[in-house]
PDB file of N, CA and C in Angstrom:
ATOM      1  N   UNK A 272     -31.536  -1.114  14.706  1.00 58.00           N
ATOM      2  CA  UNK A 272     -30.367  -1.413  14.012  1.00 58.00           C
ATOM      3  C   UNK A 272     -29.482  -0.365  14.075  1.00 58.00           C
ATOM      4  N   UNK A 273     -28.077  -0.746  14.476  1.00 68.00           N
ATOM      5  CA  UNK A 273     -27.000   0.114  14.374  1.00 68.00           C
ATOM      6  C   UNK A 273     -26.431   0.534  13.094  1.00 68.00           C
ATOM      7  N   UNK A 274     -26.063   1.860  13.139  1.00 77.00           N
ATOM      8  CA  UNK A 274     -25.338   2.187  11.894  1.00 77.00           C
ATOM      9  C   UNK A 274     -23.867   2.097  12.095  1.00 77.00           C
ATOM     10  N   UNK A 275     -23.306   1.925  13.150  1.00 79.00           N
ATOM     11  CA  UNK A 275     -22.026   1.584  13.640  1.00 79.00           C
ATOM     12  C   UNK A 275     -21.394   0.510  13.024  1.00 79.00           C
ATOM     13  N   UNK A 276     -20.347   0.505  12.398  1.00 83.00           N
ATOM     14  CA  UNK A 276     -19.579  -0.656  11.863  1.00 83.00           C
ATOM     15  C   UNK A 276     -18.231  -0.641  12.273  1.00 83.00           C
ATOM     16  N   UNK A 277     -17.620  -1.468  12.863  1.00 93.00           N
ATOM     17  CA  UNK A 277     -15.954  -1.402  13.068  1.00 93.00           C
ATOM     18  C   UNK A 277     -15.399  -1.531  11.594  1.00 93.00           C
ATOM     19  N   UNK A 278     -14.527  -0.591  11.346  1.00 94.00           N
ATOM     20  CA  UNK A 278     -13.854  -0.535   9.939  1.00 94.00           C
ATOM     21  C   UNK A 278     -12.444  -0.478  10.225  1.00 94.00           C
ATOM     22  N   UNK A 279     -11.821  -1.021   9.387  1.00 94.00           N
ATOM     23  CA  UNK A 279     -10.339  -0.880   9.116  1.00 94.00           C
ATOM     24  C   UNK A 279      -9.889  -0.250   7.745  1.00 94.00           C
ATOM     25  N   UNK A 280      -9.315   0.985   7.923  1.00 96.00           N
ATOM     26  CA  UNK A 280      -8.831   1.714   6.831  1.00 96.00           C
ATOM     27  C   UNK A 280      -7.409   1.544   6.374  1.00 96.00           C
ATOM     28  N   UNK A 281      -7.191   1.025   5.220  1.00 96.00           N
ATOM     29  CA  UNK A 281      -5.685   0.830   4.851  1.00 96.00           C
ATOM     30  C   UNK A 281      -5.836   1.342   3.379  1.00 96.00           C
ATOM     31  N   UNK A 282      -4.350   1.323   2.874  1.00 97.00           N
ATOM     32  CA  UNK A 282      -4.037   1.915   1.565  1.00 97.00           C
ATOM     33  C   UNK A 282      -3.122   1.010   1.014  1.00 97.00           C
ATOM     34  N   UNK A 283      -2.856   1.106  -0.344  1.00 97.00           N
ATOM     35  CA  UNK A 283      -1.778   0.560  -1.113  1.00 97.00           C
ATOM     36  C   UNK A 283      -1.392   1.645  -2.216  1.00 97.00           C
ATOM     37  N   UNK A 284      -0.244   1.406  -2.887  1.00 98.00           N
ATOM     38  CA  UNK A 284       0.024   2.196  -4.004  1.00 98.00           C
ATOM     39  C   UNK A 284       1.007   1.615  -4.902  1.00 98.00           C
ATOM     40  N   UNK A 285       0.558   1.768  -6.241  1.00 98.00           N
ATOM     41  CA  UNK A 285       1.028   1.322  -7.513  1.00 98.00           C
ATOM     42  C   UNK A 285       2.320   2.323  -7.826  1.00 98.00           C
ATOM     43  N   UNK A 286       3.487   2.249  -7.667  1.00 98.00           N
ATOM     44  CA  UNK A 286       4.301   2.937  -8.001  1.00 98.00           C
ATOM     45  C   UNK A 286       5.087   2.796  -9.356  1.00 98.00           C
ATOM     46  N   UNK A 287       4.956   3.661 -10.269  1.00 98.00           N
ATOM     47  CA  UNK A 287       5.497   3.235 -11.772  1.00 98.00           C
ATOM     48  C   UNK A 287       6.588   4.066 -12.110  1.00 98.00           C
ATOM     49  N   UNK A 288       7.560   3.740 -12.700  1.00 97.00           N
ATOM     50  CA  UNK A 288       8.753   4.385 -13.153  1.00 97.00           C
ATOM     51  C   UNK A 288       8.359   4.454 -14.639  1.00 97.00           C
ATOM     52  N   UNK A 289       7.835   5.605 -15.173  1.00 96.00           N
ATOM     53  CA  UNK A 289       7.324   5.615 -16.510  1.00 96.00           C
ATOM     54  C   UNK A 289       8.477   5.490 -17.560  1.00 96.00           C
ATOM     55  N   UNK A 290       9.822   5.973 -16.855  1.00 95.00           N
ATOM     56  CA  UNK A 290      10.838   5.933 -17.947  1.00 95.00           C
ATOM     57  C   UNK A 290      11.414   4.509 -18.314  1.00 95.00           C
ATOM     58  N   UNK A 291      11.350   3.653 -17.118  1.00 96.00           N
ATOM     59  CA  UNK A 291      11.915   2.296 -17.285  1.00 96.00           C
ATOM     60  C   UNK A 291      10.796   1.190 -17.607  1.00 96.00           C
ATOM     61  N   UNK A 292       9.539   1.598 -17.376  1.00 96.00           N
ATOM     62  CA  UNK A 292       8.629   0.739 -17.456  1.00 96.00           C
ATOM     63  C   UNK A 292       8.533  -0.178 -16.337  1.00 96.00           C
ATOM     64  N   UNK A 293       8.738   0.184 -15.288  1.00 98.00           N
ATOM     65  CA  UNK A 293       8.697  -0.809 -13.932  1.00 98.00           C
ATOM     66  C   UNK A 293       7.974  -0.177 -13.082  1.00 98.00           C
ATOM     67  N   UNK A 294       7.647  -1.217 -12.059  1.00 98.00           N
ATOM     68  CA  UNK A 294       6.854  -0.823 -10.957  1.00 98.00           C
ATOM     69  C   UNK A 294       7.472  -1.465  -9.808  1.00 98.00           C
ATOM     70  N   UNK A 295       7.108  -1.108  -8.343  1.00 98.00           N
ATOM     71  CA  UNK A 295       7.553  -1.665  -7.254  1.00 98.00           C
ATOM     72  C   UNK A 295       6.389  -2.767  -6.552  1.00 98.00           C
ATOM     73  N   UNK A 296       7.266  -3.813  -6.488  1.00 97.00           N
ATOM     74  CA  UNK A 296       6.499  -4.931  -5.863  1.00 97.00           C
ATOM     75  C   UNK A 296       6.920  -5.217  -4.444  1.00 97.00           C
ATOM     76  N   UNK A 297       6.212  -5.654  -3.327  1.00 95.00           N
ATOM     77  CA  UNK A 297       6.868  -6.068  -2.169  1.00 95.00           C
ATOM     78  C   UNK A 297       6.474  -7.321  -1.791  1.00 95.00           C
ATOM     79  N   UNK A 298       7.576  -7.997  -1.475  1.00 94.00           N
ATOM     80  CA  UNK A 298       7.218  -9.412  -0.786  1.00 94.00           C
ATOM     81  C   UNK A 298       7.297  -9.550   0.646  1.00 94.00           C
ATOM     82  N   UNK A 299       6.050 -10.115   1.222  1.00 86.00           N
ATOM     83  CA  UNK A 299       6.093 -10.247   2.554  1.00 86.00           C
ATOM     84  C   UNK A 299       6.089 -11.665   3.107  1.00 86.00           C
ATOM     85  N   UNK A 300       7.265 -12.109   3.706  1.00 81.00           N
ATOM     86  CA  UNK A 300       7.315 -13.453   3.994  1.00 81.00           C
ATOM     87  C   UNK A 300       6.189 -14.103   5.009  1.00 81.00           C
ATOM     88  N   UNK A 301       5.932 -15.419   4.967  1.00 75.00           N
ATOM     89  CA  UNK A 301       4.978 -15.845   5.979  1.00 75.00           C
ATOM     90  C   UNK A 301       5.626 -15.998   7.173  1.00 75.00           C
ATOM     91  N   UNK A 302       6.981 -15.902   7.419  1.00 74.00           N
ATOM     92  CA  UNK A 302       7.575 -16.161   8.777  1.00 74.00           C
ATOM     93  C   UNK A 302       7.234 -14.827   9.490  1.00 74.00           C
ATOM     94  N   UNK A 303       7.086 -13.563   8.830  1.00 68.00           N
ATOM     95  CA  UNK A 303       7.268 -12.537   9.493  1.00 68.00           C
ATOM     96  C   UNK A 303       5.829 -11.596   9.519  1.00 68.00           C
ATOM     97  N   UNK A 304       4.816 -12.133   8.746  1.00 60.00           N
ATOM     98  CA  UNK A 304       3.600 -11.376   8.438  1.00 60.00           C
ATOM     99  C   UNK A 304       2.411 -12.231   8.626  1.00 60.00           C
ATOM    100  N   UNK A 305       1.522 -11.604   9.169  1.00 69.00           N
ATOM    101  CA  UNK A 305      -0.046 -12.025   9.026  1.00 69.00           C
ATOM    102  C   UNK A 305      -0.272 -12.638   7.828  1.00 69.00           C
ATOM    103  N   UNK A 306      -0.294 -11.919   6.845  1.00 70.00           N
ATOM    104  CA  UNK A 306      -0.440 -12.566   5.471  1.00 70.00           C
ATOM    105  C   UNK A 306       0.747 -12.205   4.690  1.00 70.00           C
ATOM    106  N   UNK A 307       0.823 -13.136   3.588  1.00 73.00           N
ATOM    107  CA  UNK A 307       2.181 -13.115   3.069  1.00 73.00           C
ATOM    108  C   UNK A 307       1.933 -13.025   1.424  1.00 73.00           C
ATOM    109  N   UNK A 308       2.886 -12.926   0.693  1.00 88.00           N
ATOM    110  CA  UNK A 308       2.883 -13.080  -0.687  1.00 88.00           C
ATOM    111  C   UNK A 308       3.430 -11.520  -1.327  1.00 88.00           C
ATOM    112  N   UNK A 309       2.956 -11.323  -2.619  1.00 93.00           N
ATOM    113  CA  UNK A 309       3.583 -10.296  -3.376  1.00 93.00           C
ATOM    114  C   UNK A 309       2.306  -9.390  -3.392  1.00 93.00           C
ATOM    115  N   UNK A 310       2.566  -8.124  -3.298  1.00 93.00           N
ATOM    116  CA  UNK A 310       1.613  -7.023  -3.430  1.00 93.00           C
ATOM    117  C   UNK A 310       2.454  -5.629  -3.403  1.00 93.00           C
ATOM    118  N   UNK A 311       1.366  -4.509  -3.670  1.00 96.00           N
ATOM    119  CA  UNK A 311       2.066  -3.292  -3.828  1.00 96.00           C
ATOM    120  C   UNK A 311       2.000  -2.872  -2.307  1.00 96.00           C
ATOM    121  N   UNK A 312       3.025  -1.996  -2.109  1.00 97.00           N
ATOM    122  CA  UNK A 312       3.456  -1.569  -0.692  1.00 97.00           C
ATOM    123  C   UNK A 312       2.184  -0.788  -0.281  1.00 97.00           C
ATOM    124  N   UNK A 313       2.107  -0.547   1.063  1.00 96.00           N
ATOM    125  CA  UNK A 313       1.109   0.311   1.627  1.00 96.00           C
ATOM    126  C   UNK A 313       0.860  -0.128   3.068  1.00 96.00           C
ATOM    127  N   UNK A 314      -0.268   0.343   3.704  1.00 93.00           N
ATOM    128  CA  UNK A 314      -0.573   0.114   5.101  1.00 93.00           C
ATOM    129  C   UNK A 314      -1.786   0.630   5.578  1.00 93.00           C
ATOM    130  N   UNK A 315      -1.918   0.770   7.007  1.00 94.00           N
ATOM    131  CA  UNK A 315      -3.068   1.298   7.775  1.00 94.00           C
ATOM    132  C   UNK A 315      -3.060   2.897   7.634  1.00 94.00           C
ATOM    133  N   UNK A 316      -4.112   3.302   7.794  1.00 96.00           N
ATOM    134  CA  UNK A 316      -4.443   4.640   8.010  1.00 96.00           C
ATOM    135  C   UNK A 316      -4.481   5.049   9.479  1.00 96.00           C
ATOM    136  N   UNK A 317      -3.683   5.847   9.973  1.00 95.00           N
ATOM    137  CA  UNK A 317      -3.710   6.153  11.428  1.00 95.00           C
ATOM    138  C   UNK A 317      -4.749   7.203  11.649  1.00 95.00           C
ATOM    139  N   UNK A 318      -5.336   7.344  12.917  1.00 94.00           N
ATOM    140  CA  UNK A 318      -6.225   8.178  13.494  1.00 94.00           C
ATOM    141  C   UNK A 318      -5.807   9.534  13.286  1.00 94.00           C
ATOM    142  N   UNK A 319      -6.560  10.435  12.633  1.00 95.00           N
ATOM    143  CA  UNK A 319      -6.618  11.823  12.495  1.00 95.00           C
ATOM    144  C   UNK A 319      -5.385  12.225  11.123  1.00 95.00           C
ATOM    145  N   UNK A 320      -5.136  11.142  10.429  1.00 96.00           N
ATOM    146  CA  UNK A 320      -4.469  11.119   9.116  1.00 96.00           C
ATOM    147  C   UNK A 320      -5.146  11.367   7.953  1.00 96.00           C
ATOM    148  N   UNK A 321      -4.815  12.110   6.967  1.00 97.00           N
ATOM    149  CA  UNK A 321      -5.714  12.152   5.767  1.00 97.00           C
ATOM    150  C   UNK A 321      -5.166  11.040   4.879  1.00 97.00           C
ATOM    151  N   UNK A 322      -6.315  10.595   3.934  1.00 97.00           N
ATOM    152  CA  UNK A 322      -5.965   9.359   3.209  1.00 97.00           C
ATOM    153  C   UNK A 322      -4.705   9.562   2.298  1.00 97.00           C
ATOM    154  N   UNK A 323      -4.310  10.836   1.701  1.00 97.00           N
ATOM    155  CA  UNK A 323      -3.372  11.199   0.955  1.00 97.00           C
ATOM    156  C   UNK A 323      -1.862  11.105   2.005  1.00 97.00           C
ATOM    157  N   UNK A 324      -2.021  11.803   3.199  1.00 97.00           N
ATOM    158  CA  UNK A 324      -1.061  11.686   4.026  1.00 97.00           C
ATOM    159  C   UNK A 324      -0.675  10.516   4.480  1.00 97.00           C
ATOM    160  N   UNK A 325      -1.428   9.351   4.589  1.00 98.00           N
ATOM    161  CA  UNK A 325      -1.443   8.102   4.887  1.00 98.00           C
ATOM    162  C   UNK A 325      -0.525   7.337   3.919  1.00 98.00           C
ATOM    163  N   UNK A 326      -0.887   7.233   2.694  1.00 98.00           N
ATOM    164  CA  UNK A 326      -0.255   6.668   1.531  1.00 98.00           C
ATOM    165  C   UNK A 326       1.285   7.246   1.299  1.00 98.00           C
ATOM    166  N   UNK A 327       1.495   8.425   1.517  1.00 98.00           N
ATOM    167  CA  UNK A 327       2.747   8.927   1.374  1.00 98.00           C
ATOM    168  C   UNK A 327       3.600   8.502   2.560  1.00 98.00           C
ATOM    169  N   UNK A 328       3.099   8.355   3.637  1.00 98.00           N
ATOM    170  CA  UNK A 328       3.884   8.073   4.885  1.00 98.00           C
ATOM    171  C   UNK A 328       4.313   6.515   4.732  1.00 98.00           C
ATOM    172  N   UNK A 329       3.182   5.682   4.396  1.00 97.00           N
ATOM    173  CA  UNK A 329       3.469   4.263   4.271  1.00 97.00           C
ATOM    174  C   UNK A 329       4.413   3.897   3.300  1.00 97.00           C
ATOM    175  N   UNK A 330       4.349   4.535   2.112  1.00 98.00           N
ATOM    176  CA  UNK A 330       5.340   4.360   0.998  1.00 98.00           C
ATOM    177  C   UNK A 330       6.762   4.638   1.388  1.00 98.00           C
ATOM    178  N   UNK A 331       6.801   5.786   2.143  1.00 98.00           N
ATOM    179  CA  UNK A 331       8.143   6.292   2.765  1.00 98.00           C
ATOM    180  C   UNK A 331       8.837   5.040   3.676  1.00 98.00           C
ATOM    181  N   UNK A 332       7.892   4.778   4.508  1.00 97.00           N
ATOM    182  CA  UNK A 332       8.413   3.840   5.589  1.00 97.00           C
ATOM    183  C   UNK A 332       8.807   2.300   5.032  1.00 97.00           C
ATOM    184  N   UNK A 333       7.876   1.837   3.908  1.00 96.00           N
ATOM    185  CA  UNK A 333       8.203   0.553   3.489  1.00 96.00           C
ATOM    186  C   UNK A 333       9.066   0.504   2.257  1.00 96.00           C
ATOM    187  N   UNK A 334       9.320   1.657   1.516  1.00 97.00           N
ATOM    188  CA  UNK A 334      10.216   1.675   0.324  1.00 97.00           C
ATOM    189  C   UNK A 334      11.229   2.380   0.536  1.00 97.00           C
ATOM    190  N   UNK A 335      11.297   3.712   1.372  1.00 97.00           N
ATOM    191  CA  UNK A 335      12.353   4.753   1.101  1.00 97.00           C
ATOM    192  C   UNK A 335      11.864   5.764   0.026  1.00 97.00           C
ATOM    193  N   UNK A 336      10.883   5.345  -0.880  1.00 98.00           N
ATOM    194  CA  UNK A 336      10.620   6.348  -1.691  1.00 98.00           C
ATOM    195  C   UNK A 336       9.673   7.502  -1.288  1.00 98.00           C
ATOM    196  N   UNK A 337       9.800   8.688  -1.594  1.00 98.00           N
ATOM    197  CA  UNK A 337       8.702   9.999  -1.302  1.00 98.00           C
ATOM    198  C   UNK A 337       8.078  10.019  -2.510  1.00 98.00           C
ATOM    199  N   UNK A 338       6.777   9.720  -2.448  1.00 98.00           N
ATOM    200  CA  UNK A 338       5.813   9.927  -3.530  1.00 98.00           C
ATOM    201  C   UNK A 338       5.238  11.569  -3.804  1.00 98.00           C
ATOM    202  N   UNK A 339       4.981  11.834  -4.793  1.00 98.00           N
ATOM    203  CA  UNK A 339       4.174  13.240  -5.004  1.00 98.00           C
ATOM    204  C   UNK A 339       2.950  12.910  -5.638  1.00 98.00           C
ATOM    205  N   UNK A 340       1.688  13.525  -5.280  1.00 98.00           N
ATOM    206  CA  UNK A 340       0.738  13.612  -6.168  1.00 98.00           C
ATOM    207  C   UNK A 340       0.236  12.246  -6.385  1.00 98.00           C
ATOM    208  N   UNK A 341      -0.113  11.383  -5.463  1.00 98.00           N
ATOM    209  CA  UNK A 341      -0.612  10.061  -5.590  1.00 98.00           C
ATOM    210  C   UNK A 341      -2.099  10.268  -5.989  1.00 98.00           C
ATOM    211  N   UNK A 342      -2.582   9.462  -7.033  1.00 98.00           N
ATOM    212  CA  UNK A 342      -3.809   9.406  -7.560  1.00 98.00           C
ATOM    213  C   UNK A 342      -4.719   8.525  -7.066  1.00 98.00           C
ATOM    214  N   UNK A 343      -5.924   8.560  -6.565  1.00 98.00           N
ATOM    215  CA  UNK A 343      -6.893   7.491  -6.213  1.00 98.00           C
ATOM    216  C   UNK A 343      -7.353   6.826  -7.289  1.00 98.00           C
ATOM    217  N   UNK A 344      -6.765   5.392  -7.600  1.00 98.00           N
ATOM    218  CA  UNK A 344      -7.492   4.704  -8.659  1.00 98.00           C
ATOM    219  C   UNK A 344      -8.545   3.801  -8.484  1.00 98.00           C
ATOM    220  N   UNK A 345      -8.770   3.380  -7.122  1.00 98.00           N
ATOM    221  CA  UNK A 345      -9.845   2.199  -6.782  1.00 98.00           C
ATOM    222  C   UNK A 345     -10.025   2.311  -5.524  1.00 98.00           C
ATOM    223  N   UNK A 346     -11.271   1.762  -4.769  1.00 98.00           N
ATOM    224  CA  UNK A 346     -11.371   1.460  -3.442  1.00 98.00           C
ATOM    225  C   UNK A 346     -12.026   0.153  -3.357  1.00 98.00           C
ATOM    226  N   UNK A 347     -11.570  -0.728  -2.797  1.00 97.00           N
ATOM    227  CA  UNK A 347     -11.750  -2.073  -2.461  1.00 97.00           C
ATOM    228  C   UNK A 347     -12.287  -2.242  -0.994  1.00 97.00           C
ATOM    229  N   UNK A 348     -13.520  -2.980  -0.937  1.00 95.00           N
ATOM    230  CA  UNK A 348     -13.926  -3.136   0.410  1.00 95.00           C
ATOM    231  C   UNK A 348     -14.561  -4.683   0.598  1.00 95.00           C
ATOM    232  N   UNK A 349     -14.431  -5.334   1.701  1.00 91.00           N
ATOM    233  CA  UNK A 349     -15.039  -6.447   2.049  1.00 91.00           C
ATOM    234  C   UNK A 349     -15.429  -6.512   3.509  1.00 91.00           C
ATOM    235  N   UNK A 350     -16.030  -7.522   3.895  1.00 93.00           N
ATOM    236  CA  UNK A 350     -16.422  -7.759   5.394  1.00 93.00           C
ATOM    237  C   UNK A 350     -15.585  -8.981   5.831  1.00 93.00           C
ATOM    238  N   UNK A 351     -15.087  -8.882   6.982  1.00 91.00           N
ATOM    239  CA  UNK A 351     -14.351  -9.986   7.700  1.00 91.00           C
ATOM    240  C   UNK A 351     -15.518 -10.598   8.314  1.00 91.00           C
ATOM    241  N   UNK A 352     -14.863 -11.933   8.803  1.00 91.00           N
ATOM    242  CA  UNK A 352     -15.881 -12.748   9.338  1.00 91.00           C
ATOM    243  C   UNK A 352     -16.559 -12.326  10.658  1.00 91.00           C
ATOM    244  N   UNK A 353     -15.581 -11.419  11.345  1.00 91.00           N
ATOM    245  CA  UNK A 353     -16.368 -11.030  12.668  1.00 91.00           C
ATOM    246  C   UNK A 353     -17.219  -9.739  12.292  1.00 91.00           C
ATOM    247  N   UNK A 354     -17.538  -9.388  11.143  1.00 89.00           N
ATOM    248  CA  UNK A 354     -18.194  -8.202  10.730  1.00 89.00           C
ATOM    249  C   UNK A 354     -17.757  -6.906  10.444  1.00 89.00           C
ATOM    250  N   UNK A 355     -16.430  -6.915  10.816  1.00 92.00           N
ATOM    251  CA  UNK A 355     -15.632  -5.886  10.495  1.00 92.00           C
ATOM    252  C   UNK A 355     -15.371  -5.627   9.008  1.00 92.00           C
ATOM    253  N   UNK A 356     -15.692  -4.279   8.646  1.00 95.00           N
ATOM    254  CA  UNK A 356     -15.375  -3.699   7.381  1.00 95.00           C
ATOM    255  C   UNK A 356     -13.903  -3.275   7.094  1.00 95.00           C
ATOM    256  N   UNK A 357     -13.392  -3.813   5.975  1.00 93.00           N
ATOM    257  CA  UNK A 357     -11.999  -3.599   5.589  1.00 93.00           C
ATOM    258  C   UNK A 357     -11.987  -2.974   4.460  1.00 93.00           C
ATOM    259  N   UNK A 358     -11.474  -1.615   4.321  1.00 96.00           N
ATOM    260  CA  UNK A 358     -11.641  -0.962   3.058  1.00 96.00           C
ATOM    261  C   UNK A 358     -10.047  -0.405   2.842  1.00 96.00           C
ATOM    262  N   UNK A 359      -9.844  -0.753   1.188  1.00 97.00           N
ATOM    263  CA  UNK A 359      -8.266  -0.388   0.985  1.00 97.00           C
ATOM    264  C   UNK A 359      -8.528   0.705  -0.164  1.00 97.00           C
ATOM    265  N   UNK A 360      -7.862   1.635   0.063  1.00 98.00           N
ATOM    266  CA  UNK A 360      -7.876   2.918  -0.819  1.00 98.00           C
ATOM    267  C   UNK A 360      -6.551   2.759  -1.702  1.00 98.00           C
ATOM    268  N   UNK A 361      -6.587   2.311  -3.059  1.00 98.00           N
ATOM    269  CA  UNK A 361      -5.521   1.989  -4.021  1.00 98.00           C
ATOM    270  C   UNK A 361      -5.263   3.069  -4.871  1.00 98.00           C
ATOM    271  N   UNK A 362      -4.011   3.719  -4.609  1.00 98.00           N
ATOM    272  CA  UNK A 362      -3.536   4.637  -5.521  1.00 98.00           C
ATOM    273  C   UNK A 362      -2.284   4.219  -6.364  1.00 98.00           C
ATOM    274  N   UNK A 363      -2.197   5.184  -7.220  1.00 98.00           N
ATOM    275  CA  UNK A 363      -1.131   5.105  -8.080  1.00 98.00           C
ATOM    276  C   UNK A 363      -0.098   6.377  -8.084  1.00 98.00           C
ATOM    277  N   UNK A 364       1.005   6.053  -8.198  1.00 98.00           N
ATOM    278  CA  UNK A 364       2.075   7.512  -8.112  1.00 98.00           C
ATOM    279  C   UNK A 364       3.018   7.210  -9.239  1.00 98.00           C
ATOM    280  N   UNK A 365       3.494   8.126  -9.968  1.00 98.00           N
ATOM    281  CA  UNK A 365       4.388   8.124 -11.085  1.00 98.00           C
ATOM    282  C   UNK A 365       5.527   9.287 -10.797  1.00 98.00           C
ATOM    283  N   UNK A 366       5.408  10.104  -9.676  1.00 98.00           N
ATOM    284  CA  UNK A 366       6.235  11.016  -9.172  1.00 98.00           C
ATOM    285  C   UNK A 366       6.963  10.624  -7.772  1.00 98.00           C
ATOM    286  N   UNK A 367       8.301  10.479  -7.922  1.00 98.00           N
ATOM    287  CA  UNK A 367       8.676  10.059  -6.640  1.00 98.00           C
ATOM    288  C   UNK A 367      10.280  10.467  -6.542  1.00 98.00           C
ATOM    289  N   UNK A 368      10.878  10.533  -5.390  1.00 98.00           N
ATOM    290  CA  UNK A 368      12.178  10.601  -5.203  1.00 98.00           C
ATOM    291  C   UNK A 368      12.770   9.692  -4.357  1.00 98.00           C
ATOM    292  N   UNK A 369      14.062   9.615  -4.246  1.00 97.00           N
ATOM    293  CA  UNK A 369      14.889   8.605  -3.219  1.00 97.00           C
ATOM    294  C   UNK A 369      15.204   7.278  -3.829  1.00 97.00           C
ATOM    295  N   UNK A 370      15.719   6.500  -3.074  1.00 97.00           N
ATOM    296  CA  UNK A 370      16.266   5.202  -3.741  1.00 97.00           C
ATOM    297  C   UNK A 370      15.510   4.081  -2.886  1.00 97.00           C
ATOM    298  N   UNK A 371      15.090   3.119  -3.783  1.00 98.00           N
ATOM    299  CA  UNK A 371      14.174   1.797  -3.317  1.00 98.00           C
ATOM    300  C   UNK A 371      15.111   0.990  -2.226  1.00 98.00           C
ATOM    301  N   UNK A 372      14.277   0.844  -1.296  1.00 97.00           N
ATOM    302  CA  UNK A 372      14.968   0.069   0.005  1.00 97.00           C
ATOM    303  C   UNK A 372      14.099  -0.755   0.640  1.00 97.00           C
ATOM    304  N   UNK A 373      14.296  -2.033   1.184  1.00 95.00           N
ATOM    305  CA  UNK A 373      13.455  -2.860   1.834  1.00 95.00           C
ATOM    306  C   UNK A 373      13.312  -2.201   3.231  1.00 95.00           C
ATOM    307  N   UNK A 374      12.148  -2.904   4.078  1.00 92.00           N
ATOM    308  CA  UNK A 374      11.985  -2.697   5.208  1.00 92.00           C
ATOM    309  C   UNK A 374      11.589  -3.922   6.138  1.00 92.00           C
ATOM    310  N   UNK A 375      11.367  -3.782   7.372  1.00 89.00           N
ATOM    311  CA  UNK A 375      10.828  -5.027   8.026  1.00 89.00           C
ATOM    312  C   UNK A 375       9.577  -5.543   7.548  1.00 89.00           C
ATOM    313  N   UNK A 376       8.735  -4.656   6.695  1.00 87.00           N
ATOM    314  CA  UNK A 376       7.521  -4.978   6.310  1.00 87.00           C
ATOM    315  C   UNK A 376       7.585  -6.112   5.095  1.00 87.00           C
ATOM    316  N   UNK A 377       8.882  -6.119   4.377  1.00 91.00           N
ATOM    317  CA  UNK A 377       8.928  -6.961   3.174  1.00 91.00           C
ATOM    318  C   UNK A 377      10.271  -6.448   2.563  1.00 91.00           C
ATOM    319  N   UNK A 378      10.524  -7.182   1.522  1.00 94.00           N
ATOM    320  CA  UNK A 378      11.612  -6.845   0.536  1.00 94.00           C
ATOM    321  C   UNK A 378      10.717  -6.296  -0.672  1.00 94.00           C
ATOM    322  N   UNK A 379      11.201  -5.134  -1.275  1.00 97.00           N
ATOM    323  CA  UNK A 379      10.758  -4.547  -2.204  1.00 97.00           C
ATOM    324  C   UNK A 379      11.730  -4.557  -3.495  1.00 97.00           C
ATOM    325  N   UNK A 380      10.928  -4.430  -4.745  1.00 96.00           N
ATOM    326  CA  UNK A 380      11.977  -4.737  -6.008  1.00 96.00           C
ATOM    327  C   UNK A 380      11.192  -4.094  -7.164  1.00 96.00           C
ATOM    328  N   UNK A 381      12.002  -3.365  -7.839  1.00 98.00           N
ATOM    329  CA  UNK A 381      11.542  -2.908  -9.369  1.00 98.00           C
ATOM    330  C   UNK A 381      11.380  -4.181 -10.292  1.00 98.00           C
ATOM    331  N   UNK A 382       9.933  -4.205 -10.861  1.00 97.00           N
ATOM    332  CA  UNK A 382       9.879  -5.184 -11.803  1.00 97.00           C
ATOM    333  C   UNK A 382       9.319  -4.680 -12.971  1.00 97.00           C
ATOM    334  N   UNK A 383       9.807  -5.369 -13.989  1.00 96.00           N
ATOM    335  CA  UNK A 383       9.150  -5.092 -15.306  1.00 96.00           C
ATOM    336  C   UNK A 383       7.531  -5.124 -15.536  1.00 96.00           C
ATOM    337  N   UNK A 384       6.915  -4.046 -15.966  1.00 89.00           N
ATOM    338  CA  UNK A 384       5.406  -4.161 -16.099  1.00 89.00           C
ATOM    339  C   UNK A 384       5.055  -4.914 -17.507  1.00 89.00           C
ATOM    340  N   UNK A 385       4.163  -5.749 -17.394  1.00 78.00           N
ATOM    341  CA  UNK A 385       3.700  -6.446 -18.499  1.00 78.00           C
ATOM    342  C   UNK A 385       2.861  -5.649 -19.437  1.00 78.00           C
TER     343      UNK A 385
END
C-alpha cells in the first residue's frame, strides 16, 4: 500500500473589519471560473511557500488588501473523485491595510456580518 497521495493545498481568509462589523466576500462568476458563487477570497499554496505566506499573497492578489497576523481557524479536507486529497486552510484576519479592489478572480465586496 502506497503512503503517497496526490494533494492540493489551498487557503481562504475571512477578513473582518471590526469597526464596521463587515467582512469581505468574493463573487466568482460561472463564465470565468471552474467553480462559481460567493466565498471568502483565497487560493492555491505555491511550491516552497509557507501557509501564512500563501494566504497573505493570495489576499493581496485577489482583494488589494495586505493582511497582517492571519490566524488559522480551521482545516477542511475531502477526497476528489480521482482520489486526490483537497485541503483548505481557513484563516481569519482583522488587521489589514489598503483599499479593497476586485481582480480577475472575482468581484469583492464589504458585506454586513450577521
